[in-house]
Coordinates of C-alpha atoms and ligand atoms in Angstrom, one line a residue:
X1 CA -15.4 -6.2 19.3
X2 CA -15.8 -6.4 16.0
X3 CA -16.3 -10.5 14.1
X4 CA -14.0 -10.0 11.5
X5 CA -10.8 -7.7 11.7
X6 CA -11.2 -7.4 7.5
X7 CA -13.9 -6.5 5.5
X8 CA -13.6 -7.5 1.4
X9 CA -15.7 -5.8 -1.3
X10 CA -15.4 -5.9 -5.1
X11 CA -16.2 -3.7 -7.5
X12 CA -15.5 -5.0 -10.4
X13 CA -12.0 -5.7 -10.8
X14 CA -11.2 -3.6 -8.1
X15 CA -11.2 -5.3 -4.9
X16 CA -11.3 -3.2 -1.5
X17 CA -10.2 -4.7 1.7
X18 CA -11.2 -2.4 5.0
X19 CA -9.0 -3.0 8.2
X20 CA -12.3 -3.4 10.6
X21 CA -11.9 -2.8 14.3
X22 CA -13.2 0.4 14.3
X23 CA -13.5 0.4 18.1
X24 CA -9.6 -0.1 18.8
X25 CA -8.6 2.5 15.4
X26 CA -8.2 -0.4 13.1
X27 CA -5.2 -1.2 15.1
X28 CA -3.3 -4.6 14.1
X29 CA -3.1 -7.5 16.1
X30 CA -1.5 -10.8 14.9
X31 CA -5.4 -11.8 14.1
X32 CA -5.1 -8.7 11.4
X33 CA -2.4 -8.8 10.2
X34 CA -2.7 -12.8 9.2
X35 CA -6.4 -11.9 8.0
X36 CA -4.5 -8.8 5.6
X37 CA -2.0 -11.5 4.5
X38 CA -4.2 -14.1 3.5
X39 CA -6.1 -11.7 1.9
X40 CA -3.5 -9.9 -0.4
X41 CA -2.2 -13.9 -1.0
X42 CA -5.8 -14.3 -2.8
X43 CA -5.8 -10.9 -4.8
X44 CA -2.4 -11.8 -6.1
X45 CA -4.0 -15.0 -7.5
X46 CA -7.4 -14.0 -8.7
X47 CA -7.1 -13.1 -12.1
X48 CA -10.5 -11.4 -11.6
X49 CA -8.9 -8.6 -9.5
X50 CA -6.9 -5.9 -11.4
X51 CA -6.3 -3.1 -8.2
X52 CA -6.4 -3.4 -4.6
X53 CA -7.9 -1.0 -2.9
X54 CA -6.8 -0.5 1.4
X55 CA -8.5 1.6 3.8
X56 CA -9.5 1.6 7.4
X57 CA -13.0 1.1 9.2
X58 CA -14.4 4.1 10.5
X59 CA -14.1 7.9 9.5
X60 CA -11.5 8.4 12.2
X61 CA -8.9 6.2 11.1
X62 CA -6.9 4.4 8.5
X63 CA -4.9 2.5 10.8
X64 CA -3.7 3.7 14.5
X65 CA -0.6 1.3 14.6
X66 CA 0.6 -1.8 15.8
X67 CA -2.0 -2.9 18.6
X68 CA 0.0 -1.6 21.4
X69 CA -1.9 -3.7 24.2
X70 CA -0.8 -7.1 22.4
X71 CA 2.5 -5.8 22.2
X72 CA 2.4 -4.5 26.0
X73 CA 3.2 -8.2 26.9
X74 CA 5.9 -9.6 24.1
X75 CA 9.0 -11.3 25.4
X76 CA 11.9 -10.4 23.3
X77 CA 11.3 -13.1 21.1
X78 CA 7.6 -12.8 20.4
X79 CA 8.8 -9.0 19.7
X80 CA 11.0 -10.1 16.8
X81 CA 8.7 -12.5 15.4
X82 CA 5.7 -9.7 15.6
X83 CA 8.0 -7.6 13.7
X84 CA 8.9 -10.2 11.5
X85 CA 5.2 -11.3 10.7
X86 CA 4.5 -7.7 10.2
X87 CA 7.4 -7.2 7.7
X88 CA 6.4 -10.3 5.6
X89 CA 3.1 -8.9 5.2
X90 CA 4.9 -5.5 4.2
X91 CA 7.0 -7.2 1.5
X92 CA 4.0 -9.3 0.4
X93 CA 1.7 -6.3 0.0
X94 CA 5.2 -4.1 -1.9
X95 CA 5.9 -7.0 -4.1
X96 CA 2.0 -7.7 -5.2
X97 CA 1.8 -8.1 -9.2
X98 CA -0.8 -5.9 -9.4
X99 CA -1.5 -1.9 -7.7
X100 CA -2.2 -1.4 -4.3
X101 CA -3.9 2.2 -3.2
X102 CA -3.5 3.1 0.0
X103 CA -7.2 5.3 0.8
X104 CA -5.8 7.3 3.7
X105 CA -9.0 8.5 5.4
X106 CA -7.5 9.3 9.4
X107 CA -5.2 8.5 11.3
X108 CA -1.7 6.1 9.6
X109 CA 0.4 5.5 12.4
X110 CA 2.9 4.0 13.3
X111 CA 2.2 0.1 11.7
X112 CA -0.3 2.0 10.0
X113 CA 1.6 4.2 8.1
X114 CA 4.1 1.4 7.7
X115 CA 1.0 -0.7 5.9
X116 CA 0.4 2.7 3.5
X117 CA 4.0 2.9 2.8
X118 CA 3.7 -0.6 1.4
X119 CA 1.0 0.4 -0.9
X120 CA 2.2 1.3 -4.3
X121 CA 0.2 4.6 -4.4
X122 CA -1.3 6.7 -1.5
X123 CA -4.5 9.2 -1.3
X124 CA -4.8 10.8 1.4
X125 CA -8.1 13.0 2.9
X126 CA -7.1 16.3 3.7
X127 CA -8.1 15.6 7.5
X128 CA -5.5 12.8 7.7
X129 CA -2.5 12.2 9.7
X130 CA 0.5 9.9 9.4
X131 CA 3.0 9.6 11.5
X132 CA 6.0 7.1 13.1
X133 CA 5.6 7.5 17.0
X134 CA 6.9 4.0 18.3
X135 CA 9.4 6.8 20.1
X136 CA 6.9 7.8 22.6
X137 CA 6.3 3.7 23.6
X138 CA 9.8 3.2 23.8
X139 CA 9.8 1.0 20.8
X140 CA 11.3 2.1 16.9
X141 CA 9.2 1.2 13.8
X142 CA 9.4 -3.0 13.2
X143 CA 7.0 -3.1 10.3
X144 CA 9.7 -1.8 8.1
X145 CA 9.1 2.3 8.5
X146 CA 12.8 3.4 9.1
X147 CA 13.7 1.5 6.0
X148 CA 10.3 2.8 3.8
X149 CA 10.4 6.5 5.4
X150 CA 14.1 6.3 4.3
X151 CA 13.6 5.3 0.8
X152 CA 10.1 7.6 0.4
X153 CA 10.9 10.4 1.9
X154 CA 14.8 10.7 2.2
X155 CA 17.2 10.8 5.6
X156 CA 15.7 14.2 7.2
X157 CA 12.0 13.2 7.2
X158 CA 12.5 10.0 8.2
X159 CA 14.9 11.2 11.2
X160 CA 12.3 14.0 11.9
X161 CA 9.3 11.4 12.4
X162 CA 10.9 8.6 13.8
X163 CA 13.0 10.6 16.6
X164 CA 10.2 13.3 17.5
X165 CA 7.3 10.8 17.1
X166 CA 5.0 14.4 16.3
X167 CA 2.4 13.1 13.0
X168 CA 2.1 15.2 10.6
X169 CA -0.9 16.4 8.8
X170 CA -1.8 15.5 5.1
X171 CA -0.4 18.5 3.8
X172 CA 3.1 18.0 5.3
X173 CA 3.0 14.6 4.0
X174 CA 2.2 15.6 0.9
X175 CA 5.1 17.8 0.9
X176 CA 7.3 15.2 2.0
X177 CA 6.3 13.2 -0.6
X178 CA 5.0 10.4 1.9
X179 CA 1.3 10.6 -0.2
X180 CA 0.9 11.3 -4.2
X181 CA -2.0 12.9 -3.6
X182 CA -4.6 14.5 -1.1
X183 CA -8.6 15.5 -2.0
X184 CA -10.7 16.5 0.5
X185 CA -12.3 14.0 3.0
X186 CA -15.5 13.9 1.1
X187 CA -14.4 12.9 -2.1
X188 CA -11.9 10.6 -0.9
X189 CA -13.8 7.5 -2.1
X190 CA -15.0 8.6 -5.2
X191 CA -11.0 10.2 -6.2
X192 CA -9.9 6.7 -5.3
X193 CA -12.3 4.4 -6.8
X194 CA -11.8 6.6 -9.4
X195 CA -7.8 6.1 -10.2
X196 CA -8.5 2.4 -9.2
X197 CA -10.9 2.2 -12.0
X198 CA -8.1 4.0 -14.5
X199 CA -5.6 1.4 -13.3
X200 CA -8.3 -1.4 -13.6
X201 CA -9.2 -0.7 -17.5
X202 CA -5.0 -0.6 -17.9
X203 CA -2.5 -3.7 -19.5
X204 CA -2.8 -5.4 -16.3
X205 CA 1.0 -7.6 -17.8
X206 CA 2.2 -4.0 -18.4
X207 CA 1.0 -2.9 -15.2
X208 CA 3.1 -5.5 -13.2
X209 CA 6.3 -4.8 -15.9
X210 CA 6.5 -1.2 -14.2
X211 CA 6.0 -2.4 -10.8
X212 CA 8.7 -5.1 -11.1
X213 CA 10.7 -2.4 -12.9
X214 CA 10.5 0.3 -10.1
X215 CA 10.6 -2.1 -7.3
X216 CA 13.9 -3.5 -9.2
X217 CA 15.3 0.0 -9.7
X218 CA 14.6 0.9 -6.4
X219 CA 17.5 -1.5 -5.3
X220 CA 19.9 -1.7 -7.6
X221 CA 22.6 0.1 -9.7
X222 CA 21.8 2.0 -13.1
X223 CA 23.4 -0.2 -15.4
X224 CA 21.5 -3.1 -13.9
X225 CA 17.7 -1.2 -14.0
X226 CA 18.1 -0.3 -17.3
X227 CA 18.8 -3.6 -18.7
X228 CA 16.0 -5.1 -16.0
X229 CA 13.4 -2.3 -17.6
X230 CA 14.9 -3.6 -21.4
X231 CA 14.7 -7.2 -21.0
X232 CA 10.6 -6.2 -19.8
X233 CA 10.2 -3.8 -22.4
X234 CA 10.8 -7.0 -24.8
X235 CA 8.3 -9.4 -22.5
X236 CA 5.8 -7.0 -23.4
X237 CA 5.4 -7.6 -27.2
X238 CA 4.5 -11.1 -26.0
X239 CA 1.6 -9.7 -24.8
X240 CA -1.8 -9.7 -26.7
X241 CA -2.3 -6.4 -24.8
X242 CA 0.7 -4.9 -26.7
X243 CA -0.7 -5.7 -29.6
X244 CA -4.2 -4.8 -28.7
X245 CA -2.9 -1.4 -27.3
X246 CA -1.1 -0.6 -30.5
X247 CA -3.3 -1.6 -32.7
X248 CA -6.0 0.4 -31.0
X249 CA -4.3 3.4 -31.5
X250 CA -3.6 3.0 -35.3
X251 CA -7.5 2.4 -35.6
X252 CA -8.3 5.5 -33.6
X253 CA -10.3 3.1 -31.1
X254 CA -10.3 2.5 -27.2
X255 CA -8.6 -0.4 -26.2
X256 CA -9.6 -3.8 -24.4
X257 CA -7.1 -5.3 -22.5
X258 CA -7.4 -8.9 -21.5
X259 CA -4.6 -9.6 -19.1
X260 CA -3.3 -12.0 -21.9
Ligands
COA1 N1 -3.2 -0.2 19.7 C1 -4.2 -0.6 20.4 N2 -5.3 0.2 20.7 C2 -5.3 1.4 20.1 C3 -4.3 1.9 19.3 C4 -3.2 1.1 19.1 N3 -2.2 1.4 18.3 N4 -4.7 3.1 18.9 C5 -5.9 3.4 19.5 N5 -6.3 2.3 20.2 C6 -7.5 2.2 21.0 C7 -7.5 3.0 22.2 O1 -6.8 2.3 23.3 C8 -9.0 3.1 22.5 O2 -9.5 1.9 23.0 P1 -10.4 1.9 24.3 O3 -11.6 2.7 23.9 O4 -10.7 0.5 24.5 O5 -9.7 2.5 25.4 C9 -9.5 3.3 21.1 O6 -8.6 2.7 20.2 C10 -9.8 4.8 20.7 O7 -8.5 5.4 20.8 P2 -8.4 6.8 21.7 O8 -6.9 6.9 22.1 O9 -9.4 6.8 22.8 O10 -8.7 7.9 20.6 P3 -8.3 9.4 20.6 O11 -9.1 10.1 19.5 O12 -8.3 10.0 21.9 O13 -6.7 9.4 20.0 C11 -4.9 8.6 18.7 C12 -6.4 8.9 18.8 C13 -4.7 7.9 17.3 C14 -4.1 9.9 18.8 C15 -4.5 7.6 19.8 O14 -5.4 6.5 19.8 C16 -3.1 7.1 19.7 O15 -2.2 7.8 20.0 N6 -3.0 5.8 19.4 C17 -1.7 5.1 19.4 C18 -0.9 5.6 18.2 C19 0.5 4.9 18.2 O16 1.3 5.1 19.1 N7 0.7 4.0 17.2 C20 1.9 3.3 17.1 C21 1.9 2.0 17.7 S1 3.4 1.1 17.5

């Protein structure tokens, strides 16, 4: 058994948290789940941490699901509030004022591809498989996958995985538009740290405009996006970034952004 159910790294402003129970395929138990919570709590409020990085322990798996032996035993109640717990942690990771990568480097099922679903971007290796197949417990998704795979991927995906259960591999998901992007197993790290680091040297205020824009948009009429995207668009010029961004450009120079 592993000590501590998630690992934390940082690389300069780009923080990497590892799902570690590498001996049960990073599944999540309550334990993880609260640890991933607390965690995404603190890089929300470190100013010191531009990107989040997730990934699973091991090279097998990102994470294997919901830990079906702690769920083997749940009354109806301790169901809903497992599902519940799970969601919150969903919604916390979705709504984080700053990008979340998902590093898909095995197996995301089930919870597992629920938690990459809640990352704002996902890399997949080419060796990867995601997948929703709660059907073949006798359970549905509870972490919020019928609701994500829905929004992601449209009506037939999400029916396909959720009703037959069958993963699919990375280049599937890729077609479905489940993952942005997949790179062979090897360079998996280094194409991730890589976009992390791009996201990192970016307007971290401008950053969280277009998150709170497409998170907004994602919900809501037209009419109402646009003016949500407008009445950002005008935060921004109170921004020293703004200024330091366009002012960069006129002077033919790189800018420095200061989160300010
Ligand atoms: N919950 C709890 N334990 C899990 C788990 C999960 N979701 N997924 C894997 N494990 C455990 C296994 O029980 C096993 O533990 P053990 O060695 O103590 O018996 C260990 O992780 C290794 O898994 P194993 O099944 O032996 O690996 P495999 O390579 O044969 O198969 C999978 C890999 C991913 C295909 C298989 O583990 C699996 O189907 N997992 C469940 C996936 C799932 O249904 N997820 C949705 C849950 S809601």
């Amino acid at each position: 058994m592993s000590d501590t159910p998630l690992l934390r790294a940082d690389h300069g402003a780009v923080r990497v948290l590892t799902v570690h129970r590498p001996d049960k395929l990073n599944a999540l138990d309550a334990a993880t789940l609260d640890a991933l919570d607390a965690a995404f709590a603190a890089a929300a409020d470190d100013d010191s941490v531009r990107v989040v990085v997730l990934t699973g322990s091991g090279p097998k798996a990102f994470v294997a699901g919901a830990d079906i032996a702690q769920m083997n035993t749940l009354t109806p109640v301790q169901g809903r509030d497992f599902s519940l717990k799970g969601q919150r942690l969903m919604r916390r990771i979705e709504k984080m004022p700053k990008p979340v990568i998902a590093m898909i480097n095995g197996f995301a099922l089930g919870g597992g591809l629920e938690l990459a679903m809640a990352c704002h971007l996902r890399i997949a290796a080419d060796t990867a498989k995601v997948g929703q197949p709660e059907i073949n417990l006798g359970l549905i998704p509870g972490f919020g996958g019928s609701q994500r795979l829905l929004r992601l991927a449209g009506r037939a995906a999400a029916l396909e995985l959720c009703l037959t259960g069958a993963p699919v591999d990375a280049a599937r998901a890729l077609q479905l538009r489940i993952v942005n992007r997949v790179v062979p197993a090897a360079e998996l790290e280094a194409e991730t740290m890589k976009l992390a680091q791009q996201l990192a040297n970016a307007a971290p205020l401008a950053l969280r405009g277009i998150l709170d824009c497409i998170a907004v948009g994602g919900e809501c009429g037209i009419e109402e996006g646009l003016e949500y995207e407008s009445a950002q668009f005008g935060l921004m010029f109170a921004t020293e970034d703004m200024r330091e961004g366009t002012q960069a450009f006129l002077e033919r120079r790189k800018p420095a952004f200061s989160g300010k």
